[in-house]
Short mmCIF file of C-alpha atoms in Angstrom, two decimals:
data_model
loop_
_atom_site.label_atom_id
_atom_site.label_comp_id
_atom_site.label_asym_id
_atom_site.label_seq_id
_atom_site.Cartn_x
_atom_site.Cartn_y
_atom_site.Cartn_z
CA MET A 189 -10.20 -20.18 33.85
CA SER A 190 -10.35 -22.26 30.86
CA SER A 191 -7.99 -22.36 27.81
CA GLU A 192 -11.46 -21.31 25.74
CA ALA A 193 -12.50 -18.98 27.94
CA LEU A 194 -9.38 -17.44 27.72
CA TYR A 195 -9.57 -17.55 24.29
CA GLU A 196 -12.36 -15.78 24.11
CA ARG A 197 -11.12 -12.96 26.21
CA TYR A 198 -8.07 -12.10 24.23
CA LYS A 199 -10.58 -12.13 21.00
CA ASP A 200 -12.69 -9.93 22.62
CA ALA A 201 -9.83 -7.14 23.84
CA LEU A 202 -8.19 -7.67 19.91
CA LYS A 203 -11.67 -6.53 18.52
CA ARG A 204 -12.17 -3.58 21.12
CA GLY A 205 -8.69 -2.42 19.77
CA HIS A 206 -9.69 -2.90 16.10
CA VAL A 207 -13.11 -0.11 16.65
CA ALA A 208 -10.76 1.94 19.15
CA ALA A 209 -8.29 2.50 16.03
CA LEU A 210 -11.19 2.54 13.40
CA HIS A 211 -13.20 5.51 15.33
CA GLY A 212 -9.74 7.14 15.91
CA ARG A 213 -9.48 6.40 19.19
CA THR A 214 -5.92 5.50 19.56
CA GLU A 215 -5.38 5.78 23.42
CA GLU A 216 -7.96 3.21 23.85
CA ALA A 217 -6.77 0.54 21.18
CA ILE A 218 -3.31 0.84 22.42
CA ALA A 219 -4.94 -0.07 25.35
CA ALA A 220 -7.41 -3.07 24.37
CA TYR A 221 -4.05 -4.25 22.26
CA ALA A 222 -1.80 -4.52 25.61
CA GLU A 223 -4.76 -6.41 27.61
CA ALA A 224 -4.38 -8.99 24.21
CA ALA A 225 -0.76 -9.18 24.66
CA ALA A 226 -1.03 -9.83 28.19
CA ILE A 227 -3.82 -12.92 27.80
CA ALA A 228 -1.16 -14.32 25.16
CA PRO A 229 2.02 -13.12 25.11
CA GLU A 230 3.13 -15.82 22.93
CA ARG A 231 1.10 -14.03 20.08
CA SER A 232 2.16 -11.49 17.94
CA THR A 233 -1.18 -10.36 16.17
CA PRO A 234 -1.27 -7.12 19.53
CA HIS A 235 1.60 -6.00 19.17
CA THR A 236 1.41 -5.74 15.13
CA SER A 237 -1.52 -4.22 15.75
CA ALA A 238 -0.73 -1.46 17.94
CA GLY A 239 1.88 -0.70 15.57
CA THR A 240 0.07 -0.02 12.84
CA ALA A 241 -2.87 2.00 15.23
CA LEU A 242 0.48 4.17 16.75
CA LEU A 243 1.96 4.24 12.46
CA ARG A 244 -1.43 5.94 11.56
CA ARG A 245 -1.21 8.63 14.27
CA ASP A 246 2.54 9.45 12.54
CA LEU A 247 4.05 7.93 15.65
CA PRO A 248 6.64 5.76 13.58
CA ALA A 249 9.23 5.31 16.82
CA ASP A 250 6.50 4.14 18.49
CA ALA A 251 5.09 2.10 16.46
CA LEU A 252 8.63 0.32 15.52
CA ARG A 253 9.10 -1.14 19.04
CA HIS A 254 6.03 -2.62 18.47
CA TYR A 255 6.99 -4.58 14.94
CA ASP A 256 10.09 -4.96 16.54
CA ALA A 257 8.40 -6.87 19.55
CA ALA A 258 5.87 -9.39 16.56
CA LEU A 259 8.94 -10.09 14.67
CA GLN A 260 10.51 -12.10 17.94
CA MET A 261 7.75 -13.74 18.18
CA SER A 262 6.91 -14.25 14.63
CA PRO A 263 9.55 -13.42 12.27
CA ARG A 264 7.70 -14.38 9.11
CA ASP A 265 4.56 -11.77 10.52
CA GLU A 266 4.03 -10.24 7.16
CA ALA A 267 1.65 -7.35 8.38
CA ALA A 268 4.56 -6.40 11.07
CA LEU A 269 7.56 -6.94 8.12
CA LEU A 270 5.41 -4.09 6.15
CA GLY A 271 4.73 -2.24 9.93
CA ARG A 272 8.54 -2.33 10.81
CA ALA A 273 9.47 -1.27 7.06
CA GLN A 274 7.20 1.38 6.51
CA ALA A 275 8.47 2.84 9.66
CA LEU A 276 11.51 3.11 9.56
CA SER A 277 11.21 4.85 6.38
CA ALA A 278 9.01 7.21 8.21
CA LEU A 279 11.60 8.11 10.76
CA ASP A 280 14.40 8.54 7.39
CA ARG A 281 16.47 6.03 8.04
CA ARG A 282 16.42 4.63 4.31
CA PRO A 283 18.77 1.98 4.25
CA GLU A 284 17.56 -0.09 6.81
CA ALA A 285 13.84 0.58 5.85
CA ALA A 286 15.03 -0.95 2.30
CA ASP A 287 16.79 -3.98 3.80
CA ALA A 288 13.37 -4.24 5.41
CA PHE A 289 11.37 -4.47 2.32
CA ASP A 290 13.59 -7.15 1.03
CA ALA A 291 12.87 -9.11 3.84
CA LEU A 292 8.92 -8.66 3.53
CA ALA A 293 9.67 -9.60 -0.64
CA GLU A 294 11.14 -12.52 0.59
CA ALA A 295 8.91 -13.26 2.64
CA ARG A 296 5.81 -13.04 0.37
CA ALA A 297 7.85 -14.88 -2.62
CA VAL A 298 8.19 -17.65 -0.01
CA ALA A 299 4.61 -17.63 0.78
CA GLY A 300 3.65 -17.28 -3.42
CA LYS A 301 2.57 -13.72 -3.14
CA LEU A 302 4.87 -12.98 -6.36
CA ALA A 303 2.69 -9.61 -6.91
CA ASP A 304 2.77 -8.37 -3.16
CA ALA A 305 6.69 -9.39 -3.51
CA VAL A 306 7.47 -7.48 -6.28
CA ASP A 307 5.82 -4.39 -4.81
CA ALA A 308 7.83 -4.75 -1.52
CA ALA A 309 10.87 -5.50 -3.98
CA ARG A 310 10.79 -2.11 -5.87
CA ARG A 311 9.95 -0.18 -3.27
CA GLY A 312 13.40 -1.22 -1.54
CA LEU A 313 14.86 -0.49 -4.77
CA GLU A 314 13.52 3.21 -4.85
CA LEU A 315 14.69 3.50 -1.16
CA ALA A 316 18.53 2.13 -1.72
CA GLU A 317 19.42 1.62 -5.57
CA GLY A 318 21.85 -1.84 -5.44
CA ARG A 319 22.89 -4.30 -7.96
CA ASP A 320 21.45 -7.35 -6.19
CA ARG A 321 18.64 -5.65 -5.37
CA ARG A 322 17.89 -4.77 -9.21
CA ARG A 323 18.85 -8.34 -9.86
CA THR A 324 15.98 -9.12 -6.76
CA LEU A 325 13.20 -7.09 -8.50
CA GLU A 326 14.07 -8.29 -12.01
CA ARG A 327 14.36 -11.61 -11.26
CA LEU A 328 10.42 -11.20 -9.60
CA ILE A 329 9.00 -9.48 -12.36
CA LYS A 330 10.33 -12.41 -14.58
CA ARG A 331 8.44 -15.14 -12.47
CA LEU A 332 4.59 -12.97 -12.03
CA ARG A 333 4.88 -11.69 -16.06
CA ALA A 334 4.88 -16.05 -16.23
CA THR A 335 1.91 -16.34 -14.63
CA GLU A 336 -0.61 -13.71 -15.81
CA PRO A 337 -1.41 -11.37 -12.97
CA GLY A 338 -4.76 -10.27 -12.23
CA GLU A 339 -5.66 -6.80 -11.34
CA PRO A 340 -3.53 -7.04 -8.12
CA GLY A 341 -0.57 -8.44 -10.17
CA ARG A 342 -0.68 -5.97 -12.95
CA ILE A 343 -0.82 -2.29 -10.43
CA ALA A 344 2.68 -4.39 -8.82
CA LEU A 345 4.18 -4.69 -12.54
CA GLU A 346 3.62 -1.70 -13.69
CA ARG A 347 5.13 -0.02 -10.50
CA ALA A 348 8.28 -1.87 -10.76
CA LEU A 349 8.66 -1.46 -14.17
CA LEU A 350 8.29 2.41 -14.11
CA VAL A 351 11.34 2.07 -11.36
CA LEU A 352 13.48 -0.32 -13.31
CA ASP A 353 13.11 1.04 -16.87
CA GLY A 354 12.38 5.23 -15.54
CA GLN A 355 15.50 6.44 -17.32
CA ALA A 356 14.55 4.71 -20.24
CA VAL A 357 11.22 6.22 -20.51
CA ALA A 358 12.66 9.81 -20.09
CA THR A 359 15.14 9.25 -22.97
CA ALA A 360 12.70 8.44 -25.15
CA ASP A 361 10.54 11.10 -24.37
CA MET A 362 13.19 14.09 -24.28
CA VAL A 363 14.43 12.21 -27.88
CA ALA A 364 10.35 12.50 -29.38
CA THR A 365 10.26 15.68 -28.06
CA GLU A 366 13.41 16.94 -29.72
CA THR A 367 12.43 15.22 -33.07
CA GLU A 368 8.85 17.02 -33.38
CA PRO A 369 8.96 18.75 -37.00
CA ALA A 370 8.77 22.74 -36.08
CA PRO A 371 5.68 24.60 -36.72
CA GLU A 372 4.76 26.00 -40.29
CA LYS A 373 5.16 29.77 -40.42
CA GLY A 374 1.69 31.32 -41.55
CA PRO A 375 2.44 34.27 -44.48
CA GLU A 376 4.48 36.99 -43.47
CA PRO A 377 2.62 40.32 -42.45
CA ALA A 378 2.56 42.89 -45.01
CA PRO A 379 5.06 45.88 -44.09
CA GLU A 380 3.80 48.13 -41.52
CA HIS A 381 4.69 51.43 -43.78
CA GLU A 382 2.63 50.70 -46.88
CA PRO A 383 -0.08 52.75 -47.25
CA GLU A 384 -3.24 51.20 -47.76
CA PRO A 385 -5.50 51.75 -50.44
CA ALA A 386 -8.29 53.84 -50.08
CA PRO A 387 -11.76 52.05 -49.58
CA GLU A 388 -13.98 52.35 -53.46
CA PRO A 389 -17.48 53.82 -52.46
CA GLU A 390 -20.07 51.61 -51.97
CA PRO A 391 -23.41 52.06 -54.20
CA GLU A 392 -26.03 52.71 -52.33
CA LYS A 393 -28.65 50.20 -51.21
CA GLY A 394 -31.91 49.88 -50.29
CA PRO A 395 -33.48 48.71 -47.23
CA GLU A 396 -32.32 45.47 -46.38
CA PRO A 397 -34.68 42.99 -44.86
CA GLU A 398 -34.17 42.30 -40.81
CA PRO A 399 -33.33 38.58 -41.38
CA GLU A 400 -35.14 35.55 -38.57
CA PRO A 401 -32.95 34.98 -35.68
CA ALA A 402 -32.37 31.30 -36.30
CA PRO A 403 -32.40 29.06 -33.36
CA GLU A 404 -29.99 29.01 -30.89
CA PRO A 405 -28.50 25.61 -30.71
CA GLU A 406 -29.57 23.23 -27.16
CA PRO A 407 -26.77 23.12 -25.34
CA ALA A 408 -24.73 19.61 -25.22
CA PRO A 409 -25.36 18.20 -22.35
CA GLU A 410 -22.24 18.17 -19.61
CA LEU A 411 -20.71 15.16 -18.57
CA VAL A 412 -21.01 16.18 -14.41
CA HIS A 413 -18.42 13.77 -12.72
CA ARG A 414 -19.19 13.38 -8.67
CA ARG A 415 -16.30 13.57 -6.74
CA ALA A 416 -15.91 9.82 -4.52
CA LEU A 417 -16.47 11.83 -1.96
CA ASP A 418 -19.83 13.45 -2.23
CA ARG A 419 -21.97 11.16 -0.96
CA ASP A 420 -25.22 11.28 -0.20
CA LEU A 421 -25.11 11.22 3.41
CA ALA A 422 -29.18 11.09 5.76
CA PRO A 423 -29.29 14.67 7.29
CA GLY A 424 -27.31 14.51 10.88
CA ALA A 425 -25.62 11.16 9.67
CA GLN A 426 -23.18 10.68 12.82
CA THR A 427 -20.09 8.49 12.21
CA PRO A 428 -20.19 5.71 15.07
CA ALA A 429 -23.48 5.10 13.85
CA LEU A 430 -22.03 4.76 10.87
CA ALA A 431 -18.75 2.95 11.58
CA VAL A 432 -21.51 0.06 13.07
CA GLU A 433 -23.12 0.00 9.84
CA ALA A 434 -19.89 -1.27 8.06
CA GLU A 435 -18.85 -3.56 10.29
CA GLU A 436 -22.27 -5.11 10.48
CA ALA A 437 -21.69 -5.12 6.50
CA LEU A 438 -18.04 -6.53 7.20
CA ASP A 439 -19.22 -9.11 9.06
CA ALA A 440 -22.52 -10.45 7.33
CA GLY A 441 -19.60 -11.15 4.20
CA ILE A 442 -21.25 -8.06 1.78
CA PRO A 443 -18.61 -6.73 -0.12
CA GLY A 444 -20.12 -4.53 -2.04
CA THR A 445 -22.22 -2.48 1.16
CA ALA A 446 -19.77 -2.90 2.92
CA LEU A 447 -17.47 -0.73 0.45
CA ALA A 448 -20.56 1.61 0.01
CA ARG A 449 -21.13 1.98 4.21
CA LEU A 450 -16.84 2.76 4.38
CA LEU A 451 -17.01 5.11 1.94
CA ASP A 452 -20.05 7.09 3.35
CA LEU A 453 -17.94 6.62 7.03
CA ALA A 454 -14.85 8.29 4.71
CA ALA A 455 -17.03 10.84 3.87
CA ALA A 456 -18.53 11.25 6.96
CA TYR A 457 -14.45 11.50 8.67
CA ARG A 458 -13.95 14.23 6.26
CA ARG A 459 -16.94 16.14 6.66
CA ASP A 460 -15.33 16.49 9.94
CA GLY A 461 -11.84 17.10 9.49
CA LEU A 462 -10.80 13.88 10.31
CA LEU A 463 -8.30 13.04 7.52
CA ASP A 464 -7.02 10.14 9.27
CA ALA A 465 -9.93 8.26 10.48
CA ALA A 466 -10.79 8.72 6.84
CA LEU A 467 -8.01 7.11 5.10
CA ASP A 468 -8.23 4.40 7.66
CA ALA A 469 -11.84 3.61 6.61
CA CYS A 470 -10.40 3.36 2.87
CA TYR A 471 -7.27 1.01 3.76
CA LEU A 472 -10.05 -1.17 4.93
CA ALA A 473 -11.91 -0.96 2.17
CA LEU A 474 -9.22 -2.05 0.35
CA SER A 475 -9.10 -5.42 1.47
CA VAL A 476 -13.12 -5.64 0.97
CA GLU A 477 -12.66 -4.56 -3.41
CA PRO A 478 -9.58 -3.26 -3.86
CA ASP A 479 -10.33 -2.44 -7.57
CA ASP A 480 -13.24 -0.49 -7.16
CA ALA A 481 -12.38 2.36 -9.26
CA ASP A 482 -14.62 5.02 -6.73
CA LEU A 483 -11.68 3.81 -3.50
CA HIS A 484 -9.07 4.65 -5.31
CA LEU A 485 -10.59 8.19 -6.41
CA ALA A 486 -11.18 8.22 -2.84
CA LEU A 487 -7.58 7.97 -1.53
CA VAL A 488 -6.45 10.46 -4.26
CA GLU A 489 -9.16 13.37 -2.77
CA LEU A 490 -7.84 12.57 0.78
CA TYR A 491 -3.75 12.12 0.00
CA ASP A 492 -4.46 16.23 -2.15
CA GLU A 493 -6.71 17.23 1.43
CA ARG A 494 -3.81 15.52 2.96
CA GLY A 495 -0.63 17.33 1.13
CA TRP A 496 0.77 14.04 -0.32
CA GLY A 497 0.52 15.41 -4.32
CA THR A 498 3.03 12.83 -5.96
CA LEU A 499 1.18 9.32 -4.20
CA ALA A 500 -2.37 11.78 -5.71
CA VAL A 501 -0.41 11.72 -9.00
CA ASP A 502 1.42 8.30 -9.06
CA LYS A 503 -2.13 7.12 -8.43
CA LEU A 504 -4.00 8.31 -10.52
CA GLY A 505 -0.95 7.25 -12.94
CA LEU A 506 -1.70 3.93 -12.33
CA MET A 507 -5.15 3.93 -12.64
CA SER A 508 -4.94 5.59 -16.00
CA GLN A 509 -2.72 3.58 -17.20
CA LEU A 510 -5.04 0.00 -16.22
CA ALA A 511 -8.54 1.77 -17.43
CA ALA A 512 -6.63 2.35 -21.36
CA LEU A 513 -5.30 -1.41 -20.82
CA ASP A 514 -9.00 -2.56 -20.05
CA GLY A 515 -10.37 0.19 -22.43
CA ASP A 516 -12.74 1.28 -19.98
CA ALA A 517 -13.68 4.97 -21.11
CA VAL A 518 -15.96 5.80 -18.21
CA THR A 519 -12.91 5.73 -15.66
CA ALA A 520 -10.76 7.27 -18.35
CA ALA A 521 -13.17 10.38 -17.86
CA ARG A 522 -13.84 10.34 -14.23
CA ILE A 523 -9.41 10.15 -13.57
CA ALA A 524 -9.40 13.17 -15.99
CA ALA A 525 -12.02 15.11 -14.33
CA ALA A 526 -10.21 14.52 -11.17
CA ARG A 527 -7.29 15.29 -12.92
CA SER A 528 -8.61 18.74 -14.08
CA GLY A 529 -10.12 19.34 -11.11
CA ARG A 530 -6.37 19.40 -9.11
CA ASP A 531 -4.95 21.44 -11.34
#
């Protein structure tokens, strides 16, 4: 068989694995990735993809083996480095996970991806405090600030500064609370034992004309903010057909349509009780439109339904800060509605 035909077989096996993983068919995906690995044993991508499919199905130990295999072939495979760090974190092997995030931060910095490097270094510091780790994060923050970062860089900076300056921020808040002036007291109530004066008799009056009823004011229209995953799906819309539409939009390179179809797919998965598959559709959409407010609010909803309240709160906090920086009143109102819906 020619090398070209062999490569086509490899690509076909990988594609089948990706489609199966997107649809939540993990065993089928792993089998396809294994086929791709057998065709091209020198490539790390099948192992990395298998690890990601297993990690998303809460199988971190199995995922870790695939990530380790990928990194033996390609030590700077960023997806494998990230997956390995996440798998170790899920297994509660915090010191090893912190070291893995350090390695990821280094690889990303070498590749010139400063925002991603800051994010990885921050996660390492969160897992295991250390002087060298803190200095590395401070150095990367300084470099990122000097580049006038766009939206992803600003998100990374916000997160990193919250970790570095968390204690200072908390102290400042406490001082502000302690120094607030006490509320002014109202007039003292009269003592209960003093008798009230007897009311004077009112003079007799004739019947008064009944006043005309005032017209009732019309209620002000309320702004109704729909939940991000309350999508207008076609009656009987099924996930396989929606997944095909999303894949076609992705292949055609139409990001707006791809985002809309992936959100439809996530809503349909959630409707069917498949929260992990809904999350996968949103994660895929992040690679298309990483700054879309609807997408991030959809993730907040899924995080809450999955029981990941801390992640939901963190994401809403970051979105609120970015909306304030951009002066985006519409997004700020939607964030406030999402917060009130969580109470």
